[in-house]
Each structure stands twice: as structure tokens, then as C-alpha cells.
Amino acid sequence: MERILDQLDAVYGKEHVCYLNNESDWQLLIATQLSAQCTDERVNMVTPALFEEFNSIKAFAEADIYNIEKAIHSTGFYRNKAKNIKACCQLLLTEHNGKVPVDIDALTQLPGVGRKTANVVLGHKYNVPAIVVDTHVKRISNKLGFTELADPVKIEFDLMEKIPKEHWLRYNTQIIAHGRTLCTARSPKCDQCFLLKDCPGGLYEMYNRIIKNEGLKEKE
């Protein structure tokens, strides 16, 4: 693990980069809600016009839900997302004086906000150490042998026990970058990966490729 983390630092840097464009904690909160079952690229295409039309928590809380649905339609699951965003902003007004709470328990009580969304906001806006478990982190952490669990919340706590705390915030950023460049879900470039020698999943995949290629040669 130490070798892997050192190499991730060397290749992807130590900064924890936010891939969702935003100018405030509430914008990041909403953008992260929109990112469920949707790419960051798509969310970033939607949010400029969205935050221009609804320029505050109050604006979302008082908006006609149909208008929110129309604005976020292309992110998918737009009806449920719109309902949660409106309800979330209403609760922020009534229970938190129109401010995003800096507390994971309070955040996860908001409609549509799970631990992943809460950790994104706390980590990127307030530098609160946290491990964000998205699809990349779940898949690649399993492949690296860092965890054998499937539930994102259990994975979060498992990784927190194993990964040094000073690495928590940047782990998600690095794994997203790795998942987009080399360790892609559909066609991982294991033969090009700098982590291969320490990656059980990658070594197993390469072994299977060799066996498959040998089988094809025999048939030929």
C-alpha cells in the first residue's frame, strides 16, 4: 500500500482536485447530488445555466419543481433529483439558517445527501479529512486488494483504517484520474499501468489475457 500511495502521489500529485465546477459550498452540494448516475462532464455542462437561473439556496427552495426538472433533465433521474434538491434547500433554510452545515451527521440528514456527497463537500470546501467512495474508488480499491467489501459505506470505513489519514482527501482525486486514464472499467490498460506489480486484480487480468491468447494460438 505504501508503494502504491507513493506512486499515486508521484503520477497524479498531492492536491485534492474537485472535478465538479462550483463557486460555493451549496453549489458543490447540488452539483454532487446531480452527479449520481451521471458523469462530471455532463454535470459541468448543466450547472452554469442552472446556477444562473437559481442563484441561491432560497431560489431553489422557492422554485417551481418543474423548472428545476427542466434545467437538470439531461443529468438523468431528474424528477427524483429535483425533488431532493428542492427539499434539501428548504431544510437548509428552515433548519440551518440558509447555510450548509459543516457536520457529516447534519449533512446526511438532508434529502438526497449520502456520505459520498457529504464527504465531497466537507473535503473540498472545509478540508475535513474523508474518503469519498464513488464508482472508481469502489472498483479500483477492490482491484488493488485494499478492500474486499462491496457496500460503499463499509468500504469508506475499511479504507479509513488502512490508508494514512493525510492521504484520505487526495485518494479519491488520484483514483478518479487513474480510472479515467489507465484503469478504465471496460478496457483497463493493465500492461501500461505503473501499479501492475502491486495490483492483484491487474495481475489476474493479465494472466487471463495470456491464457486466452495461448488458447487462440493453439486453435489457429
PDB file of C-alpha atoms in Angstrom:
ATOM      1  CA  MET A   1       0.000   0.000   0.000  1.00  0.00           C
ATOM      2  CA  GLU A   2       2.821   2.410   0.819  1.00  0.00           C
ATOM      3  CA  ARG A   3       4.387   1.827  -2.597  1.00  0.00           C
ATOM      4  CA  ILE A   4       1.051   2.314  -4.339  1.00  0.00           C
ATOM      5  CA  LEU A   5       0.255   5.543  -2.475  1.00  0.00           C
ATOM      6  CA  ASP A   6       3.745   6.905  -3.191  1.00  0.00           C
ATOM      7  CA  GLN A   7       3.330   6.170  -6.888  1.00  0.00           C
ATOM      8  CA  LEU A   8      -0.122   7.760  -6.981  1.00  0.00           C
ATOM      9  CA  ASP A   9       1.428  10.893  -5.442  1.00  0.00           C
ATOM     10  CA  ALA A  10       4.248  10.871  -7.983  1.00  0.00           C
ATOM     11  CA  VAL A  11       1.995  10.457 -11.026  1.00  0.00           C
ATOM     12  CA  TYR A  12      -1.126  12.421 -10.062  1.00  0.00           C
ATOM     13  CA  GLY A  13       0.187  14.891  -7.476  1.00  0.00           C
ATOM     14  CA  LYS A  14      -0.857  15.551  -3.885  1.00  0.00           C
ATOM     15  CA  GLU A  15      -3.602  18.130  -4.459  1.00  0.00           C
ATOM     16  CA  HIS A  16      -7.209  17.064  -3.962  1.00  0.00           C
ATOM     17  CA  VAL A  17      -8.848  18.361  -7.123  1.00  0.00           C
ATOM     18  CA  CYS A  18     -12.590  18.864  -7.420  1.00  0.00           C
ATOM     19  CA  TYR A  19     -13.870  17.774 -10.819  1.00  0.00           C
ATOM     20  CA  LEU A  20     -17.241  19.476 -10.334  1.00  0.00           C
ATOM     21  CA  ASN A  21     -17.221  23.192 -11.153  1.00  0.00           C
ATOM     22  CA  ASN A  22     -18.619  25.312  -8.341  1.00  0.00           C
ATOM     23  CA  GLU A  23     -18.246  28.657  -6.569  1.00  0.00           C
ATOM     24  CA  SER A  24     -19.675  27.838  -3.126  1.00  0.00           C
ATOM     25  CA  ASP A  25     -20.450  25.029  -0.728  1.00  0.00           C
ATOM     26  CA  TRP A  26     -24.137  24.952  -1.666  1.00  0.00           C
ATOM     27  CA  GLN A  27     -23.310  24.810  -5.366  1.00  0.00           C
ATOM     28  CA  LEU A  28     -20.973  21.878  -4.752  1.00  0.00           C
ATOM     29  CA  LEU A  29     -23.653  20.194  -2.656  1.00  0.00           C
ATOM     30  CA  ILE A  30     -26.163  20.418  -5.508  1.00  0.00           C
ATOM     31  CA  ALA A  31     -23.619  19.531  -8.202  1.00  0.00           C
ATOM     32  CA  THR A  32     -22.646  16.398  -6.298  1.00  0.00           C
ATOM     33  CA  GLN A  33     -26.287  15.393  -5.980  1.00  0.00           C
ATOM     34  CA  LEU A  34     -26.610  15.803  -9.745  1.00  0.00           C
ATOM     35  CA  SER A  35     -23.538  13.613 -10.331  1.00  0.00           C
ATOM     36  CA  ALA A  36     -25.330  10.463  -9.150  1.00  0.00           C
ATOM     37  CA  GLN A  37     -25.541   8.106 -12.149  1.00  0.00           C
ATOM     38  CA  CYS A  38     -24.119  10.909 -14.284  1.00  0.00           C
ATOM     39  CA  THR A  39     -20.669  11.980 -15.467  1.00  0.00           C
ATOM     40  CA  ASP A  40     -18.928  15.027 -14.030  1.00  0.00           C
ATOM     41  CA  GLU A  41     -18.597  16.360 -17.567  1.00  0.00           C
ATOM     42  CA  ARG A  42     -22.359  16.331 -18.059  1.00  0.00           C
ATOM     43  CA  VAL A  43     -22.958  17.977 -14.666  1.00  0.00           C
ATOM     44  CA  ASN A  44     -20.462  20.715 -15.543  1.00  0.00           C
ATOM     45  CA  MET A  45     -22.383  21.355 -18.768  1.00  0.00           C
ATOM     46  CA  VAL A  46     -25.637  21.772 -16.838  1.00  0.00           C
ATOM     47  CA  THR A  47     -24.628  23.762 -13.754  1.00  0.00           C
ATOM     48  CA  PRO A  48     -23.618  27.132 -15.307  1.00  0.00           C
ATOM     49  CA  ALA A  49     -27.145  27.806 -16.594  1.00  0.00           C
ATOM     50  CA  LEU A  50     -28.685  26.106 -13.545  1.00  0.00           C
ATOM     51  CA  PHE A  51     -26.892  28.321 -11.037  1.00  0.00           C
ATOM     52  CA  GLU A  52     -27.615  31.388 -13.119  1.00  0.00           C
ATOM     53  CA  GLU A  53     -31.339  30.624 -13.071  1.00  0.00           C
ATOM     54  CA  PHE A  54     -31.354  29.588  -9.403  1.00  0.00           C
ATOM     55  CA  ASN A  55     -28.662  31.723  -7.807  1.00  0.00           C
ATOM     56  CA  SER A  56     -29.161  30.889  -4.132  1.00  0.00           C
ATOM     57  CA  ILE A  57     -30.425  28.256  -1.726  1.00  0.00           C
ATOM     58  CA  LYS A  58     -33.577  30.356  -1.335  1.00  0.00           C
ATOM     59  CA  ALA A  59     -34.129  30.380  -5.100  1.00  0.00           C
ATOM     60  CA  PHE A  60     -34.044  26.585  -5.231  1.00  0.00           C
ATOM     61  CA  ALA A  61     -36.266  26.265  -2.158  1.00  0.00           C
ATOM     62  CA  GLU A  62     -38.945  28.515  -3.670  1.00  0.00           C
ATOM     63  CA  ALA A  63     -38.663  27.311  -7.265  1.00  0.00           C
ATOM     64  CA  ASP A  64     -41.378  25.512  -9.183  1.00  0.00           C
ATOM     65  CA  ILE A  65     -40.098  21.939  -9.206  1.00  0.00           C
ATOM     66  CA  TYR A  66     -40.985  21.632 -12.903  1.00  0.00           C
ATOM     67  CA  ASN A  67     -38.444  24.367 -13.702  1.00  0.00           C
ATOM     68  CA  ILE A  68     -35.728  22.537 -11.755  1.00  0.00           C
ATOM     69  CA  GLU A  69     -36.590  19.303 -13.562  1.00  0.00           C
ATOM     70  CA  LYS A  70     -36.346  21.056 -16.918  1.00  0.00           C
ATOM     71  CA  ALA A  71     -32.961  22.568 -16.050  1.00  0.00           C
ATOM     72  CA  ILE A  72     -31.386  19.274 -14.903  1.00  0.00           C
ATOM     73  CA  HIS A  73     -33.179  16.908 -17.287  1.00  0.00           C
ATOM     74  CA  SER A  74     -30.035  15.749 -19.102  1.00  0.00           C
ATOM     75  CA  THR A  75     -28.359  14.502 -15.879  1.00  0.00           C
ATOM     76  CA  GLY A  76     -30.821  11.614 -15.620  1.00  0.00           C
ATOM     77  CA  PHE A  77     -33.219  10.657 -12.804  1.00  0.00           C
ATOM     78  CA  TYR A  78     -34.175  14.320 -12.955  1.00  0.00           C
ATOM     79  CA  ARG A  79     -37.521  14.036 -11.163  1.00  0.00           C
ATOM     80  CA  ASN A  80     -36.046  12.440  -8.055  1.00  0.00           C
ATOM     81  CA  LYS A  81     -33.016  14.757  -8.139  1.00  0.00           C
ATOM     82  CA  ALA A  82     -35.210  17.850  -8.461  1.00  0.00           C
ATOM     83  CA  LYS A  83     -37.425  16.719  -5.586  1.00  0.00           C
ATOM     84  CA  ASN A  84     -34.409  16.123  -3.335  1.00  0.00           C
ATOM     85  CA  ILE A  85     -32.641  19.361  -4.278  1.00  0.00           C
ATOM     86  CA  LYS A  86     -35.737  21.456  -3.568  1.00  0.00           C
ATOM     87  CA  ALA A  87     -36.420  19.657  -0.273  1.00  0.00           C
ATOM     88  CA  CYS A  88     -32.744  19.887   0.691  1.00  0.00           C
ATOM     89  CA  CYS A  89     -32.680  23.647   0.141  1.00  0.00           C
ATOM     90  CA  GLN A  90     -35.937  24.094   2.047  1.00  0.00           C
ATOM     91  CA  LEU A  91     -34.420  22.261   5.005  1.00  0.00           C
ATOM     92  CA  LEU A  92     -31.243  24.330   4.782  1.00  0.00           C
ATOM     93  CA  LEU A  93     -33.401  27.448   5.127  1.00  0.00           C
ATOM     94  CA  THR A  94     -35.616  26.227   7.952  1.00  0.00           C
ATOM     95  CA  GLU A  95     -33.110  24.205   9.987  1.00  0.00           C
ATOM     96  CA  HIS A  96     -29.682  25.671   9.183  1.00  0.00           C
ATOM     97  CA  ASN A  97     -30.282  29.391   8.578  1.00  0.00           C
ATOM     98  CA  GLY A  98     -29.661  29.001   4.880  1.00  0.00           C
ATOM     99  CA  LYS A  99     -26.148  27.604   5.353  1.00  0.00           C
ATOM    100  CA  VAL A 100     -24.582  24.250   4.558  1.00  0.00           C
ATOM    101  CA  PRO A 101     -23.715  22.522   7.858  1.00  0.00           C
ATOM    102  CA  VAL A 102     -20.088  21.551   8.438  1.00  0.00           C
ATOM    103  CA  ASP A 103     -21.011  18.237  10.027  1.00  0.00           C
ATOM    104  CA  ILE A 104     -21.443  14.891   8.322  1.00  0.00           C
ATOM    105  CA  ASP A 105     -24.353  13.800  10.520  1.00  0.00           C
ATOM    106  CA  ALA A 106     -26.276  17.002   9.779  1.00  0.00           C
ATOM    107  CA  LEU A 107     -25.431  16.799   6.086  1.00  0.00           C
ATOM    108  CA  THR A 108     -26.605  13.214   5.721  1.00  0.00           C
ATOM    109  CA  GLN A 109     -29.954  14.173   7.254  1.00  0.00           C
ATOM    110  CA  LEU A 110     -30.622  16.354   4.215  1.00  0.00           C
ATOM    111  CA  PRO A 111     -32.751  14.865   1.396  1.00  0.00           C
ATOM    112  CA  GLY A 112     -30.633  13.274  -1.324  1.00  0.00           C
ATOM    113  CA  VAL A 113     -27.380  13.588   0.633  1.00  0.00           C
ATOM    114  CA  GLY A 114     -25.464  10.417   1.468  1.00  0.00           C
ATOM    115  CA  ARG A 115     -21.985  10.007   2.897  1.00  0.00           C
ATOM    116  CA  LYS A 116     -20.347  10.334  -0.526  1.00  0.00           C
ATOM    117  CA  THR A 117     -21.950  13.735  -1.192  1.00  0.00           C
ATOM    118  CA  ALA A 118     -21.309  14.907   2.370  1.00  0.00           C
ATOM    119  CA  ASN A 119     -17.643  13.885   2.209  1.00  0.00           C
ATOM    120  CA  VAL A 120     -17.169  15.676  -1.131  1.00  0.00           C
ATOM    121  CA  VAL A 121     -18.452  18.953   0.357  1.00  0.00           C
ATOM    122  CA  LEU A 122     -16.574  18.600   3.649  1.00  0.00           C
ATOM    123  CA  GLY A 123     -13.342  17.607   1.956  1.00  0.00           C
ATOM    124  CA  HIS A 124     -13.253  20.129  -0.877  1.00  0.00           C
ATOM    125  CA  LYS A 125     -14.756  23.100   0.948  1.00  0.00           C
ATOM    126  CA  TYR A 126     -13.566  22.640   4.520  1.00  0.00           C
ATOM    127  CA  ASN A 127     -10.565  20.304   4.234  1.00  0.00           C
ATOM    128  CA  VAL A 128     -12.203  17.807   6.581  1.00  0.00           C
ATOM    129  CA  PRO A 129     -10.296  14.509   6.106  1.00  0.00           C
ATOM    130  CA  ALA A 130     -12.568  11.985   4.415  1.00  0.00           C
ATOM    131  CA  ILE A 131     -12.527   9.210   1.841  1.00  0.00           C
ATOM    132  CA  VAL A 132     -15.079   9.613  -0.921  1.00  0.00           C
ATOM    133  CA  VAL A 133     -16.251   6.244  -2.237  1.00  0.00           C
ATOM    134  CA  ASP A 134     -17.527   6.664  -5.785  1.00  0.00           C
ATOM    135  CA  THR A 135     -17.622   4.026  -8.533  1.00  0.00           C
ATOM    136  CA  HIS A 136     -13.922   4.498  -9.337  1.00  0.00           C
ATOM    137  CA  VAL A 137     -12.799   4.165  -5.710  1.00  0.00           C
ATOM    138  CA  LYS A 138     -15.034   1.145  -5.139  1.00  0.00           C
ATOM    139  CA  ARG A 139     -13.849  -0.707  -8.247  1.00  0.00           C
ATOM    140  CA  ILE A 140     -10.138   0.113  -8.117  1.00  0.00           C
ATOM    141  CA  SER A 141      -9.773  -0.287  -4.329  1.00  0.00           C
ATOM    142  CA  ASN A 142     -11.150  -3.816  -4.748  1.00  0.00           C
ATOM    143  CA  LYS A 143      -8.836  -4.458  -7.676  1.00  0.00           C
ATOM    144  CA  LEU A 144      -5.801  -3.258  -5.713  1.00  0.00           C
ATOM    145  CA  GLY A 145      -6.761  -5.517  -2.811  1.00  0.00           C
ATOM    146  CA  PHE A 146      -7.264  -2.594  -0.417  1.00  0.00           C
ATOM    147  CA  THR A 147     -10.721  -3.918   0.461  1.00  0.00           C
ATOM    148  CA  GLU A 148     -12.918  -6.914  -0.345  1.00  0.00           C
ATOM    149  CA  LEU A 149     -16.170  -5.175   0.595  1.00  0.00           C
ATOM    150  CA  ALA A 150     -18.951  -4.107  -1.762  1.00  0.00           C
ATOM    151  CA  ASP A 151     -21.008  -1.615   0.256  1.00  0.00           C
ATOM    152  CA  PRO A 152     -19.691   1.965  -0.232  1.00  0.00           C
ATOM    153  CA  VAL A 153     -20.138   2.952   3.434  1.00  0.00           C
ATOM    154  CA  LYS A 154     -18.324  -0.170   4.640  1.00  0.00           C
ATOM    155  CA  ILE A 155     -15.595   0.440   2.059  1.00  0.00           C
ATOM    156  CA  GLU A 156     -15.186   4.012   3.362  1.00  0.00           C
ATOM    157  CA  PHE A 157     -14.584   2.875   6.934  1.00  0.00           C
ATOM    158  CA  ASP A 158     -12.394  -0.035   5.816  1.00  0.00           C
ATOM    159  CA  LEU A 159     -10.144   2.282   3.794  1.00  0.00           C
ATOM    160  CA  MET A 160     -10.015   4.815   6.623  1.00  0.00           C
ATOM    161  CA  GLU A 161      -8.495   2.126   8.835  1.00  0.00           C
ATOM    162  CA  LYS A 162      -5.861   1.197   6.257  1.00  0.00           C
ATOM    163  CA  ILE A 163      -4.927   4.383   4.407  1.00  0.00           C
ATOM    164  CA  PRO A 164      -2.976   7.058   6.317  1.00  0.00           C
ATOM    165  CA  LYS A 165      -5.217   9.995   7.222  1.00  0.00           C
ATOM    166  CA  GLU A 166      -3.044  12.547   5.430  1.00  0.00           C
ATOM    167  CA  HIS A 167      -3.768  10.700   2.177  1.00  0.00           C
ATOM    168  CA  TRP A 168      -7.566  10.476   2.505  1.00  0.00           C
ATOM    169  CA  LEU A 169      -8.529  13.656   0.641  1.00  0.00           C
ATOM    170  CA  ARG A 170      -6.317  13.109  -2.379  1.00  0.00           C
ATOM    171  CA  TYR A 171      -7.004   9.357  -2.671  1.00  0.00           C
ATOM    172  CA  ASN A 172     -10.333   9.971  -4.413  1.00  0.00           C
ATOM    173  CA  THR A 173      -8.833  12.520  -6.814  1.00  0.00           C
ATOM    174  CA  GLN A 174      -5.975  10.200  -7.703  1.00  0.00           C
ATOM    175  CA  ILE A 175      -8.160   7.133  -8.169  1.00  0.00           C
ATOM    176  CA  ILE A 176     -10.600   9.055 -10.393  1.00  0.00           C
ATOM    177  CA  ALA A 177      -7.658  10.166 -12.556  1.00  0.00           C
ATOM    178  CA  HIS A 178      -6.341   6.603 -12.656  1.00  0.00           C
ATOM    179  CA  GLY A 179      -9.771   5.226 -13.510  1.00  0.00           C
ATOM    180  CA  ARG A 180     -10.162   7.651 -16.385  1.00  0.00           C
ATOM    181  CA  THR A 181      -6.713   7.166 -17.912  1.00  0.00           C
ATOM    182  CA  LEU A 182      -5.431   3.624 -17.289  1.00  0.00           C
ATOM    183  CA  CYS A 183      -7.724   1.542 -15.097  1.00  0.00           C
ATOM    184  CA  THR A 184     -10.890   2.091 -17.100  1.00  0.00           C
ATOM    185  CA  ALA A 185     -13.855  -0.136 -16.314  1.00  0.00           C
ATOM    186  CA  ARG A 186     -14.402  -1.502 -19.828  1.00  0.00           C
ATOM    187  CA  SER A 187     -10.845  -1.934 -21.081  1.00  0.00           C
ATOM    188  CA  PRO A 188      -8.176  -1.441 -18.391  1.00  0.00           C
ATOM    189  CA  LYS A 189      -4.668  -0.849 -19.726  1.00  0.00           C
ATOM    190  CA  CYS A 190      -3.047  -3.200 -17.229  1.00  0.00           C
ATOM    191  CA  ASP A 191       0.001  -3.741 -19.448  1.00  0.00           C
ATOM    192  CA  GLN A 192       0.720   0.015 -19.276  1.00  0.00           C
ATOM    193  CA  CYS A 193      -0.093   0.502 -15.580  1.00  0.00           C
ATOM    194  CA  PHE A 194       2.628   1.618 -13.185  1.00  0.00           C
ATOM    195  CA  LEU A 195       0.794  -0.155 -10.331  1.00  0.00           C
ATOM    196  CA  LEU A 196       0.611  -3.563 -12.019  1.00  0.00           C
ATOM    197  CA  LYS A 197       3.233  -5.371  -9.932  1.00  0.00           C
ATOM    198  CA  ASP A 198       1.334  -4.484  -6.734  1.00  0.00           C
ATOM    199  CA  CYS A 199      -2.191  -4.967  -8.140  1.00  0.00           C
ATOM    200  CA  PRO A 200      -3.730  -8.441  -7.590  1.00  0.00           C
ATOM    201  CA  GLY A 201      -6.680  -7.650  -9.864  1.00  0.00           C
ATOM    202  CA  GLY A 202      -4.452  -6.400 -12.647  1.00  0.00           C
ATOM    203  CA  LEU A 203      -2.100  -9.369 -12.431  1.00  0.00           C
ATOM    204  CA  TYR A 204      -5.064 -11.749 -12.548  1.00  0.00           C
ATOM    205  CA  GLU A 205      -6.430  -9.937 -15.590  1.00  0.00           C
ATOM    206  CA  MET A 206      -3.071 -10.094 -17.361  1.00  0.00           C
ATOM    207  CA  TYR A 207      -2.806 -13.814 -16.543  1.00  0.00           C
ATOM    208  CA  ASN A 208      -6.244 -14.406 -18.067  1.00  0.00           C
ATOM    209  CA  ARG A 209      -5.252 -12.480 -21.183  1.00  0.00           C
ATOM    210  CA  ILE A 210      -2.148 -14.657 -21.597  1.00  0.00           C
ATOM    211  CA  ILE A 211      -4.161 -17.853 -21.158  1.00  0.00           C
ATOM    212  CA  LYS A 212      -6.763 -16.609 -23.645  1.00  0.00           C
ATOM    213  CA  ASN A 213      -4.094 -15.667 -26.192  1.00  0.00           C
ATOM    214  CA  GLU A 214      -2.371 -19.048 -25.802  1.00  0.00           C
ATOM    215  CA  GLY A 215      -5.717 -20.764 -26.344  1.00  0.00           C
ATOM    216  CA  LEU A 216      -6.303 -18.777 -29.520  1.00  0.00           C
ATOM    217  CA  LYS A 217      -2.830 -19.709 -30.802  1.00  0.00           C
ATOM    218  CA  GLU A 218      -3.492 -23.394 -30.195  1.00  0.00           C
ATOM    219  CA  LYS A 219      -6.785 -23.186 -32.121  1.00  0.00           C
ATOM    220  CA  GLU A 220      -5.008 -21.496 -35.017  1.00  0.00           C
TER     221      GLU A 220
END
